Amino acid sequence: GMNFQSVLPAQPFYLKLTKWTCRDECSYNCMWKTVDAFINRNWNVPQFHGKWPFVRIFGIQEPASVLFSISTLLLILMILREFRKQSSQNKSHVLAMASVCTNMLKLLVLVDNFPH
């Protein structure tokens, strides 16, 4: 068969980092062409892969959610730092660290949120 990789431009580093494949890129671009066609006809825009279309920034499809999650994570870390200064109860520290871990996992899911 034909090798399309030789005629396609190299994929940017940030798309490789966020695991976007050539197929994902094609699906994403096709989705936006379809959205434009629906808007031009004054039709309701459908969901794609069970989700509303989001503009991707550096390979991240839901940048606002990622920003809010990073803000939440930073806030939790600041509170944990202050709490450690005032308290020596290990049980509370464990709960705070669980919150940090949960938020980091949420960030990973949001960043790794691609079509397939």
Short mmCIF file of N, CA and C in Angstrom, two decimals:
data_model
loop_
_atom_site.label_atom_id
_atom_site.label_comp_id
_atom_site.label_asym_id
_atom_site.label_seq_id
_atom_site.Cartn_x
_atom_site.Cartn_y
_atom_site.Cartn_z
N GLY A 1 0.80 -1.18 0.00
CA GLY A 1 0.00 0.00 0.00
C GLY A 1 0.85 1.25 0.00
N MET A 2 0.16 2.34 -0.12
CA MET A 2 0.80 3.64 -0.19
C MET A 2 1.14 4.14 1.22
N ASN A 3 2.30 4.77 1.36
CA ASN A 3 2.74 5.32 2.64
C ASN A 3 2.38 6.81 2.69
N PHE A 4 1.30 7.14 3.40
CA PHE A 4 0.85 8.52 3.47
C PHE A 4 1.71 9.37 4.40
N GLN A 5 2.44 8.73 5.31
CA GLN A 5 3.28 9.48 6.24
C GLN A 5 4.32 10.32 5.51
N SER A 6 4.75 9.86 4.33
CA SER A 6 5.79 10.59 3.60
C SER A 6 5.25 11.88 2.98
N VAL A 7 3.95 11.98 2.75
CA VAL A 7 3.38 13.18 2.12
C VAL A 7 2.69 14.09 3.14
N LEU A 8 2.46 13.61 4.36
CA LEU A 8 1.82 14.42 5.39
C LEU A 8 2.86 15.24 6.13
N PRO A 9 2.50 16.45 6.57
CA PRO A 9 3.46 17.22 7.38
C PRO A 9 3.67 16.52 8.72
N ALA A 10 4.84 16.73 9.29
CA ALA A 10 5.16 16.11 10.58
C ALA A 10 4.19 16.62 11.65
N GLN A 11 3.78 15.70 12.50
CA GLN A 11 2.86 16.06 13.58
C GLN A 11 3.60 16.88 14.64
N PRO A 12 2.99 18.00 15.10
CA PRO A 12 3.66 18.81 16.12
C PRO A 12 3.91 18.01 17.40
N PHE A 13 4.94 18.41 18.13
CA PHE A 13 5.35 17.73 19.36
C PHE A 13 4.22 17.63 20.37
N TYR A 14 3.46 18.74 20.55
CA TYR A 14 2.40 18.74 21.56
C TYR A 14 1.28 17.77 21.24
N LEU A 15 1.05 17.49 19.95
CA LEU A 15 0.04 16.49 19.60
C LEU A 15 0.55 15.08 19.87
N LYS A 16 1.83 14.86 19.65
CA LYS A 16 2.42 13.56 20.01
C LYS A 16 2.38 13.37 21.53
N LEU A 17 2.69 14.43 22.25
CA LEU A 17 2.70 14.37 23.72
C LEU A 17 1.32 14.04 24.28
N THR A 18 0.27 14.56 23.65
CA THR A 18 -1.09 14.30 24.12
C THR A 18 -1.73 13.11 23.38
N LYS A 19 -0.89 12.33 22.68
CA LYS A 19 -1.29 11.06 22.06
C LYS A 19 -2.31 11.18 20.92
N TRP A 20 -2.29 12.28 20.19
CA TRP A 20 -3.17 12.42 19.04
C TRP A 20 -2.54 11.67 17.87
N THR A 21 -3.30 10.76 17.29
CA THR A 21 -2.82 10.01 16.13
C THR A 21 -3.27 10.71 14.85
N CYS A 22 -2.79 10.22 13.73
CA CYS A 22 -3.21 10.76 12.44
C CYS A 22 -4.72 10.59 12.27
N ARG A 23 -5.23 9.45 12.71
CA ARG A 23 -6.67 9.17 12.62
C ARG A 23 -7.46 10.16 13.50
N ASP A 24 -6.96 10.43 14.72
CA ASP A 24 -7.62 11.39 15.61
C ASP A 24 -7.65 12.78 14.98
N GLU A 25 -6.52 13.15 14.37
CA GLU A 25 -6.41 14.46 13.72
C GLU A 25 -7.42 14.59 12.58
N CYS A 26 -7.54 13.54 11.79
CA CYS A 26 -8.49 13.52 10.67
C CYS A 26 -9.92 13.64 11.20
N SER A 27 -10.23 12.89 12.25
CA SER A 27 -11.56 12.92 12.85
C SER A 27 -11.87 14.32 13.39
N TYR A 28 -10.89 14.93 14.05
CA TYR A 28 -11.07 16.27 14.62
C TYR A 28 -11.35 17.30 13.53
N ASN A 29 -10.54 17.27 12.46
CA ASN A 29 -10.73 18.23 11.36
C ASN A 29 -12.05 18.00 10.65
N CYS A 30 -12.43 16.75 10.47
CA CYS A 30 -13.71 16.42 9.83
C CYS A 30 -14.88 16.91 10.69
N MET A 31 -14.73 16.77 12.02
CA MET A 31 -15.77 17.24 12.93
C MET A 31 -16.04 18.73 12.73
N TRP A 32 -14.96 19.53 12.62
CA TRP A 32 -15.14 20.98 12.48
C TRP A 32 -15.70 21.35 11.11
N LYS A 33 -15.34 20.59 10.07
CA LYS A 33 -15.95 20.84 8.75
C LYS A 33 -17.44 20.54 8.80
N THR A 34 -17.80 19.49 9.53
CA THR A 34 -19.22 19.14 9.69
C THR A 34 -19.96 20.20 10.50
N VAL A 35 -19.33 20.68 11.57
CA VAL A 35 -19.94 21.75 12.39
C VAL A 35 -20.19 22.98 11.53
N ASP A 36 -19.19 23.37 10.74
CA ASP A 36 -19.36 24.53 9.85
C ASP A 36 -20.52 24.33 8.88
N ALA A 37 -20.63 23.12 8.33
CA ALA A 37 -21.72 22.83 7.39
C ALA A 37 -23.08 22.93 8.09
N PHE A 38 -23.17 22.43 9.31
CA PHE A 38 -24.43 22.52 10.06
C PHE A 38 -24.78 23.98 10.36
N ILE A 39 -23.79 24.76 10.78
CA ILE A 39 -24.03 26.17 11.11
C ILE A 39 -24.46 26.94 9.86
N ASN A 40 -23.79 26.68 8.73
CA ASN A 40 -24.15 27.36 7.47
C ASN A 40 -25.58 27.06 7.03
N ARG A 41 -26.11 25.94 7.42
CA ARG A 41 -27.48 25.56 7.07
C ARG A 41 -28.48 25.89 8.18
N ASN A 42 -28.00 26.54 9.25
CA ASN A 42 -28.82 26.87 10.42
C ASN A 42 -29.43 25.63 11.08
N TRP A 43 -28.67 24.54 11.08
CA TRP A 43 -29.09 23.31 11.74
C TRP A 43 -28.45 23.27 13.13
N ASN A 44 -29.04 22.48 14.01
CA ASN A 44 -28.45 22.27 15.33
C ASN A 44 -27.17 21.45 15.20
N VAL A 45 -26.15 21.86 15.91
CA VAL A 45 -24.87 21.14 15.89
C VAL A 45 -25.00 19.89 16.76
N PRO A 46 -24.66 18.72 16.20
CA PRO A 46 -24.78 17.48 16.98
C PRO A 46 -23.56 17.24 17.87
N GLN A 47 -23.69 16.26 18.74
CA GLN A 47 -22.55 15.80 19.52
C GLN A 47 -21.73 14.84 18.65
N PHE A 48 -20.45 14.78 18.91
CA PHE A 48 -19.55 13.87 18.22
C PHE A 48 -18.89 12.99 19.26
N HIS A 49 -18.95 11.70 19.05
CA HIS A 49 -18.39 10.74 20.02
C HIS A 49 -18.99 10.97 21.41
N GLY A 50 -20.26 11.40 21.44
CA GLY A 50 -20.95 11.62 22.71
C GLY A 50 -20.60 12.93 23.40
N LYS A 51 -19.89 13.82 22.71
CA LYS A 51 -19.45 15.08 23.33
C LYS A 51 -19.73 16.24 22.38
N TRP A 52 -19.95 17.42 22.97
CA TRP A 52 -20.08 18.62 22.15
C TRP A 52 -18.72 19.00 21.62
N PRO A 53 -18.66 19.61 20.44
CA PRO A 53 -17.36 20.00 19.87
C PRO A 53 -16.67 21.07 20.74
N PHE A 54 -15.41 20.84 21.04
CA PHE A 54 -14.59 21.80 21.76
C PHE A 54 -13.39 22.14 20.90
N VAL A 55 -12.97 23.39 20.96
CA VAL A 55 -11.76 23.79 20.25
C VAL A 55 -10.57 23.24 21.01
N ARG A 56 -9.67 22.65 20.30
CA ARG A 56 -8.48 22.04 20.90
C ARG A 56 -7.37 23.09 20.97
N ILE A 57 -6.70 23.16 22.10
CA ILE A 57 -5.55 24.05 22.25
C ILE A 57 -4.38 23.20 22.72
N PHE A 58 -3.32 23.15 21.91
CA PHE A 58 -2.14 22.32 22.19
C PHE A 58 -2.51 20.88 22.50
N GLY A 59 -3.46 20.34 21.76
CA GLY A 59 -3.83 18.94 21.92
C GLY A 59 -4.84 18.68 23.03
N ILE A 60 -5.28 19.72 23.72
CA ILE A 60 -6.23 19.57 24.82
C ILE A 60 -7.59 20.06 24.34
N GLN A 61 -8.59 19.17 24.36
CA GLN A 61 -9.90 19.51 23.82
C GLN A 61 -10.75 20.33 24.78
N GLU A 62 -10.48 20.27 26.07
CA GLU A 62 -11.28 21.02 27.03
C GLU A 62 -10.35 21.90 27.88
N PRO A 63 -9.76 22.93 27.25
CA PRO A 63 -8.76 23.73 27.96
C PRO A 63 -9.30 24.45 29.20
N ALA A 64 -10.56 24.88 29.17
CA ALA A 64 -11.12 25.56 30.34
C ALA A 64 -11.20 24.60 31.53
N SER A 65 -11.63 23.38 31.28
CA SER A 65 -11.70 22.38 32.35
C SER A 65 -10.32 22.08 32.91
N VAL A 66 -9.34 22.00 32.03
CA VAL A 66 -7.97 21.74 32.47
C VAL A 66 -7.47 22.91 33.31
N LEU A 67 -7.74 24.14 32.88
CA LEU A 67 -7.33 25.31 33.64
C LEU A 67 -7.96 25.34 35.03
N PHE A 68 -9.27 25.06 35.09
CA PHE A 68 -9.95 25.04 36.39
C PHE A 68 -9.41 23.93 37.28
N SER A 69 -9.09 22.79 36.70
CA SER A 69 -8.53 21.69 37.49
C SER A 69 -7.14 22.03 38.01
N ILE A 70 -6.34 22.70 37.19
CA ILE A 70 -5.01 23.13 37.65
C ILE A 70 -5.16 24.14 38.78
N SER A 71 -6.11 25.07 38.63
CA SER A 71 -6.37 26.06 39.69
C SER A 71 -6.79 25.37 40.99
N THR A 72 -7.67 24.39 40.87
CA THR A 72 -8.12 23.65 42.05
C THR A 72 -6.96 22.91 42.69
N LEU A 73 -6.13 22.28 41.88
CA LEU A 73 -4.97 21.56 42.40
C LEU A 73 -4.03 22.50 43.14
N LEU A 74 -3.75 23.67 42.56
CA LEU A 74 -2.88 24.63 43.23
C LEU A 74 -3.47 25.11 44.54
N LEU A 75 -4.78 25.35 44.55
CA LEU A 75 -5.44 25.77 45.78
C LEU A 75 -5.35 24.69 46.85
N ILE A 76 -5.59 23.44 46.47
CA ILE A 76 -5.49 22.33 47.43
C ILE A 76 -4.07 22.23 47.99
N LEU A 77 -3.07 22.38 47.13
CA LEU A 77 -1.68 22.31 47.58
C LEU A 77 -1.34 23.46 48.54
N MET A 78 -1.86 24.66 48.26
CA MET A 78 -1.63 25.79 49.16
C MET A 78 -2.29 25.55 50.52
N ILE A 79 -3.51 25.05 50.50
CA ILE A 79 -4.22 24.77 51.74
C ILE A 79 -3.50 23.68 52.52
N LEU A 80 -3.04 22.65 51.82
CA LEU A 80 -2.31 21.57 52.48
C LEU A 80 -1.04 22.08 53.14
N ARG A 81 -0.33 22.96 52.46
CA ARG A 81 0.90 23.53 53.03
C ARG A 81 0.60 24.31 54.31
N GLU A 82 -0.45 25.13 54.27
CA GLU A 82 -0.83 25.89 55.46
C GLU A 82 -1.31 24.96 56.58
N PHE A 83 -2.06 23.95 56.21
CA PHE A 83 -2.59 23.01 57.19
C PHE A 83 -1.46 22.26 57.88
N ARG A 84 -0.43 21.89 57.13
CA ARG A 84 0.72 21.18 57.72
C ARG A 84 1.45 22.05 58.74
N LYS A 85 1.47 23.36 58.52
CA LYS A 85 2.11 24.27 59.47
C LYS A 85 1.35 24.31 60.79
N GLN A 86 0.01 24.17 60.72
CA GLN A 86 -0.83 24.35 61.89
C GLN A 86 -1.21 23.04 62.60
N SER A 87 -1.06 21.91 61.93
CA SER A 87 -1.54 20.67 62.51
C SER A 87 -0.55 19.54 62.27
N SER A 88 -0.54 18.61 63.18
CA SER A 88 0.34 17.45 63.02
C SER A 88 -0.48 16.16 62.90
N GLN A 89 -1.77 16.27 62.65
CA GLN A 89 -2.61 15.09 62.55
C GLN A 89 -2.41 14.44 61.18
N ASN A 90 -1.84 13.24 61.20
CA ASN A 90 -1.53 12.54 59.95
C ASN A 90 -2.77 12.14 59.16
N LYS A 91 -3.88 11.85 59.86
CA LYS A 91 -5.10 11.43 59.16
C LYS A 91 -5.58 12.52 58.22
N SER A 92 -5.54 13.75 58.66
CA SER A 92 -5.98 14.87 57.82
C SER A 92 -5.05 15.08 56.64
N HIS A 93 -3.77 14.86 56.85
CA HIS A 93 -2.80 15.00 55.76
C HIS A 93 -3.06 13.94 54.68
N VAL A 94 -3.41 12.75 55.12
CA VAL A 94 -3.71 11.67 54.17
C VAL A 94 -4.92 12.04 53.32
N LEU A 95 -5.96 12.61 53.95
CA LEU A 95 -7.15 13.01 53.21
C LEU A 95 -6.82 14.12 52.21
N ALA A 96 -6.00 15.06 52.62
CA ALA A 96 -5.62 16.15 51.72
C ALA A 96 -4.80 15.61 50.54
N MET A 97 -3.90 14.69 50.80
CA MET A 97 -3.09 14.11 49.72
C MET A 97 -3.96 13.28 48.78
N ALA A 98 -4.99 12.62 49.33
CA ALA A 98 -5.93 11.89 48.48
C ALA A 98 -6.64 12.85 47.54
N SER A 99 -6.97 14.04 48.05
CA SER A 99 -7.61 15.05 47.23
C SER A 99 -6.67 15.52 46.11
N VAL A 100 -5.41 15.69 46.43
CA VAL A 100 -4.41 16.08 45.43
C VAL A 100 -4.31 15.01 44.35
N CYS A 101 -4.22 13.75 44.76
CA CYS A 101 -4.10 12.66 43.80
C CYS A 101 -5.34 12.56 42.91
N THR A 102 -6.51 12.72 43.51
CA THR A 102 -7.75 12.66 42.75
C THR A 102 -7.78 13.77 41.70
N ASN A 103 -7.37 14.96 42.09
CA ASN A 103 -7.37 16.08 41.14
C ASN A 103 -6.36 15.86 40.03
N MET A 104 -5.20 15.28 40.35
CA MET A 104 -4.20 15.01 39.31
C MET A 104 -4.71 13.96 38.33
N LEU A 105 -5.42 12.95 38.84
CA LEU A 105 -6.00 11.95 37.94
C LEU A 105 -7.05 12.58 37.04
N LYS A 106 -7.84 13.49 37.59
CA LYS A 106 -8.84 14.20 36.79
C LYS A 106 -8.15 14.97 35.66
N LEU A 107 -7.04 15.62 35.98
CA LEU A 107 -6.29 16.35 34.96
C LEU A 107 -5.79 15.42 33.86
N LEU A 108 -5.28 14.26 34.24
CA LEU A 108 -4.81 13.30 33.25
C LEU A 108 -5.93 12.84 32.33
N VAL A 109 -7.10 12.61 32.90
CA VAL A 109 -8.25 12.19 32.08
C VAL A 109 -8.64 13.31 31.12
N LEU A 110 -8.66 14.55 31.60
CA LEU A 110 -9.03 15.67 30.73
C LEU A 110 -8.03 15.87 29.59
N VAL A 111 -6.76 15.78 29.90
CA VAL A 111 -5.73 15.99 28.89
C VAL A 111 -5.71 14.83 27.89
N ASP A 112 -5.99 13.64 28.38
CA ASP A 112 -5.96 12.45 27.52
C ASP A 112 -7.32 12.18 26.90
N ASN A 113 -8.13 13.22 26.73
CA ASN A 113 -9.50 13.10 26.26
C ASN A 113 -9.57 13.25 24.75
N PHE A 114 -9.28 12.18 24.01
CA PHE A 114 -9.34 12.25 22.56
C PHE A 114 -10.40 11.29 22.03
N PRO A 115 -10.76 11.43 20.75
CA PRO A 115 -11.95 10.77 20.21
C PRO A 115 -12.13 9.29 20.42
N HIS A 116 -11.13 8.46 20.41
CA HIS A 116 -11.47 7.05 20.47
C HIS A 116 -11.69 6.62 21.84
#
